PDB file of C-alpha atoms in Angstrom:
ATOM      1  CA  MET A   1      84.736  95.648  95.405  1.00 78.00           C
ATOM      2  CA  ALA A   2      88.446  95.511  96.254  1.00 82.00           C
ATOM      3  CA  ASP A   3      91.007  94.076  93.848  1.00 91.00           C
ATOM      4  CA  THR A   4      93.615  93.490  96.593  1.00 91.00           C
ATOM      5  CA  PRO A   5      93.388  91.683  99.964  1.00 84.00           C
ATOM      6  CA  PHE A   6      92.614  93.720 103.062  1.00 82.00           C
ATOM      7  CA  HIS A   7      95.644  94.763 105.113  1.00 86.00           C
ATOM      8  CA  PRO A   8      94.954  96.181 108.581  1.00 88.00           C
ATOM      9  CA  GLY A   9      96.676  99.328 109.729  1.00 88.00           C
ATOM     10  CA  ARG A  10      98.329  97.478 112.634  1.00 91.00           C
ATOM     11  CA  LEU A  11      99.525  93.937 113.293  1.00 92.00           C
ATOM     12  CA  ILE A  12      96.559  91.827 114.463  1.00 94.00           C
ATOM     13  CA  SER A  13      95.753  88.117 114.667  1.00 93.00           C
ATOM     14  CA  GLY A  14      93.018  88.441 112.062  1.00 93.00           C
ATOM     15  CA  PHE A  15      89.240  88.311 111.993  1.00 94.00           C
ATOM     16  CA  ARG A  16      87.142  85.222 112.746  1.00 95.00           C
ATOM     17  CA  ALA A  17      85.183  85.186 109.514  1.00 94.00           C
ATOM     18  CA  GLY A  18      85.394  82.733 106.604  1.00 92.00           C
ATOM     19  CA  PRO A  19      82.438  80.296 106.702  1.00 94.00           C
ATOM     20  CA  LEU A  20      80.962  82.288 109.606  1.00 96.00           C
ATOM     21  CA  GLY A  21      80.601  85.391 107.451  1.00 94.00           C
ATOM     22  CA  MET A  22      81.999  88.826 108.171  1.00 93.00           C
ATOM     23  CA  GLY A  23      80.396  89.076 111.604  1.00 96.00           C
ATOM     24  CA  HIS A  24      76.903  90.194 112.521  1.00 98.00           C
ATOM     25  CA  ALA A  25      74.665  93.182 111.978  1.00 97.00           C
ATOM     26  CA  LEU A  26      72.025  94.640 114.266  1.00 96.00           C
ATOM     27  CA  VAL A  27      69.219  96.347 112.380  1.00 96.00           C
ATOM     28  CA  LEU A  28      66.438  98.514 113.781  1.00 95.00           C
ATOM     29  CA  VAL A  29      63.075  97.717 112.171  1.00 97.00           C
ATOM     30  CA  GLN A  30      59.648  99.268 112.454  1.00 97.00           C
ATOM     31  CA  ASP A  31      57.798  96.058 111.576  1.00 97.00           C
ATOM     32  CA  MET A  32      59.203  92.991 113.336  1.00 97.00           C
ATOM     33  CA  THR A  33      56.631  90.662 111.736  1.00 97.00           C
ATOM     34  CA  ALA A  34      57.634  91.716 108.228  1.00 97.00           C
ATOM     35  CA  ALA A  35      61.349  91.500 109.053  1.00 97.00           C
ATOM     36  CA  LEU A  36      60.976  87.966 110.431  1.00 97.00           C
ATOM     37  CA  SER A  37      58.972  86.959 107.372  1.00 97.00           C
ATOM     38  CA  PHE A  38      61.887  88.055 105.203  1.00 98.00           C
ATOM     39  CA  TYR A  39      64.900  86.778 107.153  1.00 97.00           C
ATOM     40  CA  ARG A  40      63.406  83.652 108.747  1.00 97.00           C
ATOM     41  CA  ASP A  41      60.686  82.506 106.349  1.00 97.00           C
ATOM     42  CA  LEU A  42      62.176  83.578 103.004  1.00 97.00           C
ATOM     43  CA  LEU A  43      65.955  83.489 103.561  1.00 97.00           C
ATOM     44  CA  GLY A  44      65.968  80.597 106.038  1.00 96.00           C
ATOM     45  CA  PHE A  45      67.641  82.233 109.033  1.00 97.00           C
ATOM     46  CA  ARG A  46      67.008  80.366 112.307  1.00 97.00           C
ATOM     47  CA  ILE A  47      66.192  81.954 115.653  1.00 97.00           C
ATOM     48  CA  SER A  48      68.880  81.712 118.332  1.00 97.00           C
ATOM     49  CA  ASP A  49      67.080  83.607 121.075  1.00 97.00           C
ATOM     50  CA  TYR A  50      64.756  86.556 121.555  1.00 97.00           C
ATOM     51  CA  THR A  51      63.322  89.011 124.063  1.00 94.00           C
ATOM     52  CA  ARG A  52      60.005  90.831 124.311  1.00 92.00           C
ATOM     53  CA  SER A  53      60.738  93.219 127.195  1.00 84.00           C
ATOM     54  CA  PRO A  54      62.093  95.837 127.705  1.00 82.00           C
ATOM     55  CA  ILE A  55      62.727  95.661 123.943  1.00 88.00           C
ATOM     56  CA  ASN A  56      61.322  93.439 121.223  1.00 93.00           C
ATOM     57  CA  ALA A  57      64.392  91.797 119.686  1.00 94.00           C
ATOM     58  CA  CYS A  58      65.258  88.618 117.822  1.00 97.00           C
ATOM     59  CA  PHE A  59      68.706  87.140 117.188  1.00 98.00           C
ATOM     60  CA  LEU A  60      69.022  84.849 114.143  1.00 98.00           C
ATOM     61  CA  HIS A  61      71.763  82.630 112.747  1.00 98.00           C
ATOM     62  CA  VAL A  62      72.486  81.159 109.328  1.00 97.00           C
ATOM     63  CA  ASN A  63      75.697  79.298 110.266  1.00 97.00           C
ATOM     64  CA  PRO A  64      77.332  78.294 113.589  1.00 97.00           C
ATOM     65  CA  ARG A  65      77.843  81.940 114.680  1.00 98.00           C
ATOM     66  CA  HIS A  66      75.314  82.684 117.428  1.00 98.00           C
ATOM     67  CA  HIS A  67      73.706  85.355 115.298  1.00 98.00           C
ATOM     68  CA  SER A  68      74.476  86.879 111.922  1.00 98.00           C
ATOM     69  CA  ILE A  69      71.651  89.375 112.206  1.00 98.00           C
ATOM     70  CA  ALA A  70      69.756  90.857 115.123  1.00 97.00           C
ATOM     71  CA  LEU A  71      66.412  92.601 114.658  1.00 97.00           C
ATOM     72  CA  VAL A  72      65.257  95.201 117.174  1.00 94.00           C
ATOM     73  CA  GLU A  73      61.851  96.845 116.891  1.00 95.00           C
ATOM     74  CA  ALA A  74      62.203 100.637 116.864  1.00 93.00           C
ATOM     75  CA  PRO A  75      60.505 103.781 115.504  1.00 94.00           C
ATOM     76  CA  VAL A  76      62.934 103.879 112.542  1.00 93.00           C
ATOM     77  CA  ASN A  77      64.422 101.485 109.983  1.00 95.00           C
ATOM     78  CA  ARG A  78      68.215 101.707 110.015  1.00 94.00           C
ATOM     79  CA  MET A  79      71.503  99.969 110.646  1.00 95.00           C
ATOM     80  CA  HIS A  80      72.596 100.130 114.293  1.00 94.00           C
ATOM     81  CA  HIS A  81      75.949  98.322 114.311  1.00 96.00           C
ATOM     82  CA  LEU A  82      78.249  95.878 112.563  1.00 97.00           C
ATOM     83  CA  MET A  83      80.217  93.394 114.692  1.00 98.00           C
ATOM     84  CA  VAL A  84      83.663  92.097 113.733  1.00 97.00           C
ATOM     85  CA  GLU A  85      85.287  89.353 115.816  1.00 98.00           C
ATOM     86  CA  LEU A  86      89.034  89.051 116.398  1.00 97.00           C
ATOM     87  CA  TYR A  87      90.992  85.833 116.970  1.00 96.00           C
ATOM     88  CA  SER A  88      92.936  87.306 119.889  1.00 96.00           C
ATOM     89  CA  PHE A  89      91.480  88.855 123.031  1.00 97.00           C
ATOM     90  CA  ASP A  90      94.538  91.111 123.260  1.00 97.00           C
ATOM     91  CA  ASP A  91      93.674  92.613 119.855  1.00 97.00           C
ATOM     92  CA  VAL A  92      90.399  93.836 121.360  1.00 98.00           C
ATOM     93  CA  GLY A  93      92.109  95.231 124.443  1.00 97.00           C
ATOM     94  CA  GLN A  94      94.761  97.004 122.388  1.00 97.00           C
ATOM     95  CA  GLY A  95      92.065  98.316 120.055  1.00 96.00           C
ATOM     96  CA  TYR A  96      90.237  99.648 123.110  1.00 97.00           C
ATOM     97  CA  ASP A  97      93.409 101.438 124.210  1.00 97.00           C
ATOM     98  CA  LEU A  98      93.658 103.051 120.775  1.00 95.00           C
ATOM     99  CA  ALA A  99      89.989 104.056 120.863  1.00 95.00           C
ATOM    100  CA  LEU A 100      90.497 105.667 124.271  1.00 96.00           C
ATOM    101  CA  MET A 101      92.756 108.191 122.568  1.00 95.00           C
ATOM    102  CA  SER A 102      89.534 109.587 121.069  1.00 93.00           C
ATOM    103  CA  ARG A 103      87.232 108.851 124.011  1.00 94.00           C
ATOM    104  CA  GLU A 104      84.258 110.617 122.450  1.00 93.00           C
ATOM    105  CA  GLN A 105      84.199 107.974 119.706  1.00 93.00           C
ATOM    106  CA  ILE A 106      83.527 105.166 122.209  1.00 96.00           C
ATOM    107  CA  VAL A 107      79.787 104.650 122.565  1.00 94.00           C
ATOM    108  CA  ALA A 108      79.818 101.611 124.876  1.00 95.00           C
ATOM    109  CA  THR A 109      82.611 100.547 127.200  1.00 95.00           C
ATOM    110  CA  LEU A 110      84.255  97.123 127.207  1.00 97.00           C
ATOM    111  CA  GLY A 111      81.769  94.475 128.358  1.00 95.00           C
ATOM    112  CA  ARG A 112      80.459  90.937 127.836  1.00 96.00           C
ATOM    113  CA  HIS A 113      77.060  90.092 126.347  1.00 95.00           C
ATOM    114  CA  ASN A 114      74.852  87.519 128.030  1.00 92.00           C
ATOM    115  CA  ASN A 115      73.580  85.729 124.919  1.00 95.00           C
ATOM    116  CA  ASP A 116      76.464  85.354 122.448  1.00 96.00           C
ATOM    117  CA  PHE A 117      79.098  85.797 125.233  1.00 97.00           C
ATOM    118  CA  MET A 118      80.995  88.326 123.097  1.00 98.00           C
ATOM    119  CA  THR A 119      83.501  90.530 124.951  1.00 98.00           C
ATOM    120  CA  SER A 120      83.535  93.795 123.053  1.00 98.00           C
ATOM    121  CA  PHE A 121      83.238  97.551 122.902  1.00 98.00           C
ATOM    122  CA  TYR A 122      81.365  99.851 120.513  1.00 97.00           C
ATOM    123  CA  MET A 123      82.682 102.856 118.638  1.00 96.00           C
ATOM    124  CA  ARG A 124      81.367 105.390 116.165  1.00 94.00           C
ATOM    125  CA  THR A 125      82.178 105.257 112.469  1.00 93.00           C
ATOM    126  CA  PRO A 126      82.220 108.131 109.947  1.00 91.00           C
ATOM    127  CA  SER A 127      78.866 106.758 108.782  1.00 90.00           C
ATOM    128  CA  ASP A 128      75.662 106.695 110.823  1.00 85.00           C
ATOM    129  CA  PHE A 129      76.227 103.326 112.482  1.00 93.00           C
ATOM    130  CA  LEU A 130      78.514 101.749 115.095  1.00 96.00           C
ATOM    131  CA  VAL A 131      81.170  99.028 114.986  1.00 97.00           C
ATOM    132  CA  GLU A 132      81.303  96.387 117.707  1.00 98.00           C
ATOM    133  CA  TYR A 133      84.876  95.111 118.105  1.00 98.00           C
ATOM    134  CA  GLY A 134      84.840  91.780 119.923  1.00 98.00           C
ATOM    135  CA  TRP A 135      86.270  88.391 120.858  1.00 98.00           C
ATOM    136  CA  GLY A 136      85.001  85.054 122.160  1.00 97.00           C
ATOM    137  CA  GLY A 137      81.540  84.700 120.583  1.00 97.00           C
ATOM    138  CA  ARG A 138      79.757  81.388 121.076  1.00 96.00           C
ATOM    139  CA  ASP A 139      78.650  78.949 118.380  1.00 96.00           C
ATOM    140  CA  VAL A 140      75.288  77.221 118.034  1.00 96.00           C
ATOM    141  CA  ASP A 141      74.590  73.673 116.871  1.00 96.00           C
ATOM    142  CA  ASP A 142      71.219  73.271 115.166  1.00 95.00           C
ATOM    143  CA  ALA A 143      71.156  69.610 116.173  1.00 95.00           C
ATOM    144  CA  THR A 144      70.858  70.542 119.843  1.00 95.00           C
ATOM    145  CA  TRP A 145      70.093  74.280 120.014  1.00 96.00           C
ATOM    146  CA  GLN A 146      66.664  75.370 121.230  1.00 95.00           C
ATOM    147  CA  PRO A 147      65.569  79.013 120.851  1.00 95.00           C
ATOM    148  CA  GLN A 148      64.709  80.564 124.184  1.00 92.00           C
ATOM    149  CA  GLU A 149      63.501  83.866 125.566  1.00 95.00           C
ATOM    150  CA  MET A 150      66.288  85.837 127.201  1.00 92.00           C
ATOM    151  CA  PRO A 151      65.537  86.797 130.821  1.00 84.00           C
ATOM    152  CA  SER A 152      67.505  90.033 130.360  1.00 83.00           C
ATOM    153  CA  VAL A 153      69.242  91.969 127.598  1.00 85.00           C
ATOM    154  CA  ALA A 154      71.738  93.447 130.060  1.00 86.00           C
ATOM    155  CA  SER A 155      75.355  92.359 129.684  1.00 90.00           C
ATOM    156  CA  PHE A 156      77.173  90.270 132.293  1.00 89.00           C
ATOM    157  CA  TRP A 157      79.231  93.386 132.917  1.00 90.00           C
ATOM    158  CA  GLY A 158      80.251  96.596 131.140  1.00 91.00           C
ATOM    159  CA  HIS A 159      78.868  97.987 127.853  1.00 92.00           C
ATOM    160  CA  ASP A 160      77.937 101.185 129.665  1.00 91.00           C
ATOM    161  CA  GLY A 161      76.323 103.591 127.196  1.00 89.00           C
ATOM    162  CA  LEU A 162      74.978 100.981 124.768  1.00 86.00           C
ATOM    163  CA  PHE A 163      71.327 101.401 125.730  1.00 77.00           C
ATOM    164  CA  ARG A 164      71.583 105.182 125.851  1.00 75.00           C
ATOM    165  CA  ALA A 165      72.995 105.137 122.310  1.00 69.00           C
ATOM    166  CA  ALA A 166      69.886 103.263 121.191  1.00 63.00           C
ATOM    167  CA  GLY A 167      67.568 105.740 122.913  1.00 61.00           C
ATOM    168  CA  GLY A 168      66.788 103.568 125.930  1.00 59.00           C
ATOM    169  CA  GLU A 169      67.588 103.496 129.630  1.00 63.00           C
ATOM    170  CA  GLU A 170      70.700 101.776 130.959  1.00 61.00           C
ATOM    171  CA  PRO A 171      70.035  98.613 132.970  1.00 61.00           C
ATOM    172  CA  PRO A 172      71.199  98.726 136.614  1.00 58.00           C
ATOM    173  CA  PRO A 173      74.526  97.136 137.589  1.00 59.00           C
ATOM    174  CA  VAL A 174      74.430  93.361 138.037  1.00 58.00           C
ATOM    175  CA  ASP A 175      74.295  93.486 141.844  1.00 55.00           C
ATOM    176  CA  LEU A 176      71.198  95.716 141.745  1.00 49.00           C
ATOM    177  CA  ARG A 177      69.161  93.668 139.271  1.00 53.00           C
ATOM    178  CA  ALA A 178      66.121  91.810 140.528  1.00 52.00           C
ATOM    179  CA  GLY A 179      67.039  88.273 141.604  1.00 54.00           C
ATOM    180  CA  ALA A 180      70.726  88.836 140.895  1.00 50.00           C
ATOM    181  CA  GLN A 181      71.784  86.915 144.000  1.00 51.00           C
ATOM    182  CA  GLU A 182      69.998  83.797 142.707  1.00 58.00           C
ATOM    183  CA  GLN A 183      71.307  84.033 139.140  1.00 60.00           C
ATOM    184  CA  ALA A 184      74.601  82.797 137.704  1.00 64.00           C
ATOM    185  CA  VAL A 185      75.496  85.978 135.793  1.00 75.00           C
ATOM    186  CA  ARG A 186      78.617  84.477 134.261  1.00 83.00           C
ATOM    187  CA  ALA A 187      79.532  81.883 131.668  1.00 88.00           C
ATOM    188  CA  PRO A 188      82.592  79.923 130.519  1.00 89.00           C
ATOM    189  CA  LEU A 189      84.832  81.582 127.937  1.00 92.00           C
ATOM    190  CA  GLN A 190      84.433  80.451 124.343  1.00 94.00           C
ATOM    191  CA  VAL A 191      87.990  79.639 123.246  1.00 94.00           C
ATOM    192  CA  LEU A 192      89.410  78.118 120.058  1.00 92.00           C
ATOM    193  CA  ASP A 193      91.864  75.217 120.284  1.00 91.00           C
ATOM    194  CA  GLY A 194      95.371  76.616 120.474  1.00 88.00           C
ATOM    195  CA  ASN A 195      94.126  79.952 121.824  1.00 90.00           C
ATOM    196  CA  TYR A 196      94.556  79.055 125.469  1.00 90.00           C
ATOM    197  CA  GLN A 197      96.765  77.271 127.969  1.00 90.00           C
ATOM    198  CA  ARG A 198      95.330  75.167 130.780  1.00 87.00           C
ATOM    199  CA  LEU A 199      96.167  76.226 134.324  1.00 88.00           C
ATOM    200  CA  LYS A 200      97.076  73.635 136.919  1.00 88.00           C
ATOM    201  CA  GLY A 201      94.621  72.961 139.715  1.00 85.00           C
ATOM    202  CA  VAL A 202      90.847  72.759 139.972  1.00 87.00           C
ATOM    203  CA  CYS A 203      88.012  75.265 139.618  1.00 86.00           C
ATOM    204  CA  PRO A 204      85.212  74.777 142.171  1.00 87.00           C
ATOM    205  CA  TRP A 205      82.901  77.075 140.191  1.00 81.00           C
ATOM    206  CA  TRP A 206      83.332  75.125 136.942  1.00 82.00           C
ATOM    207  CA  ASP A 207      82.940  71.824 138.789  1.00 85.00           C
ATOM    208  CA  SER A 208      79.640  73.067 140.188  1.00 83.00           C
ATOM    209  CA  VAL A 209      78.462  74.117 136.706  1.00 79.00           C
ATOM    210  CA  ILE A 210      79.192  70.656 135.324  1.00 82.00           C
ATOM    211  CA  ALA A 211      77.423  69.057 138.269  1.00 85.00           C
ATOM    212  CA  ARG A 212      74.224  70.983 137.478  1.00 77.00           C
ATOM    213  CA  GLN A 213      74.154  69.937 133.798  1.00 70.00           C
TER     214      GLN A 213
END
């Protein structure tokens, strides 16, 4: 327990936390059934999405953050990573520049996840787990959200090294994935009010997305 407020070592916009909690944690578990019984049935976490192949994983939320905990079935029980989300995208990019000064500490390159839309990178900590440093995570609304099976756990782009760090095989680049030409492997940015400026003109891609909804 700290008796003084946290002060970062460099000037940043701050962390998106508060009612959303500190961030999220990904935990490796040997018994997915038992873990779900604890987090979902006992503690009341709700499933955001899940995947059965190539890994058995479940992403759960307890507030509007897409997931506060992710469970991945594995041969061991341990913490894999802790995610912290920044208010400014530039904070993540500048943090990535700093991390590049010790390149061996970067486990996964800058990339964007396909379920919570987080743009992030992963780095080692002095302890036996990673930190995901990210921006732009999506929210969920329990009034309208329906859990669904993810067609892929591969990121929209980047995050090279993430699967190797977890003992698995890296997915192929987007253009080489099965059915990639028929899939919309992109998504709108998740931006807070005041954290963007509108450009003039129109966006044919966004117009086509709206037309399909």
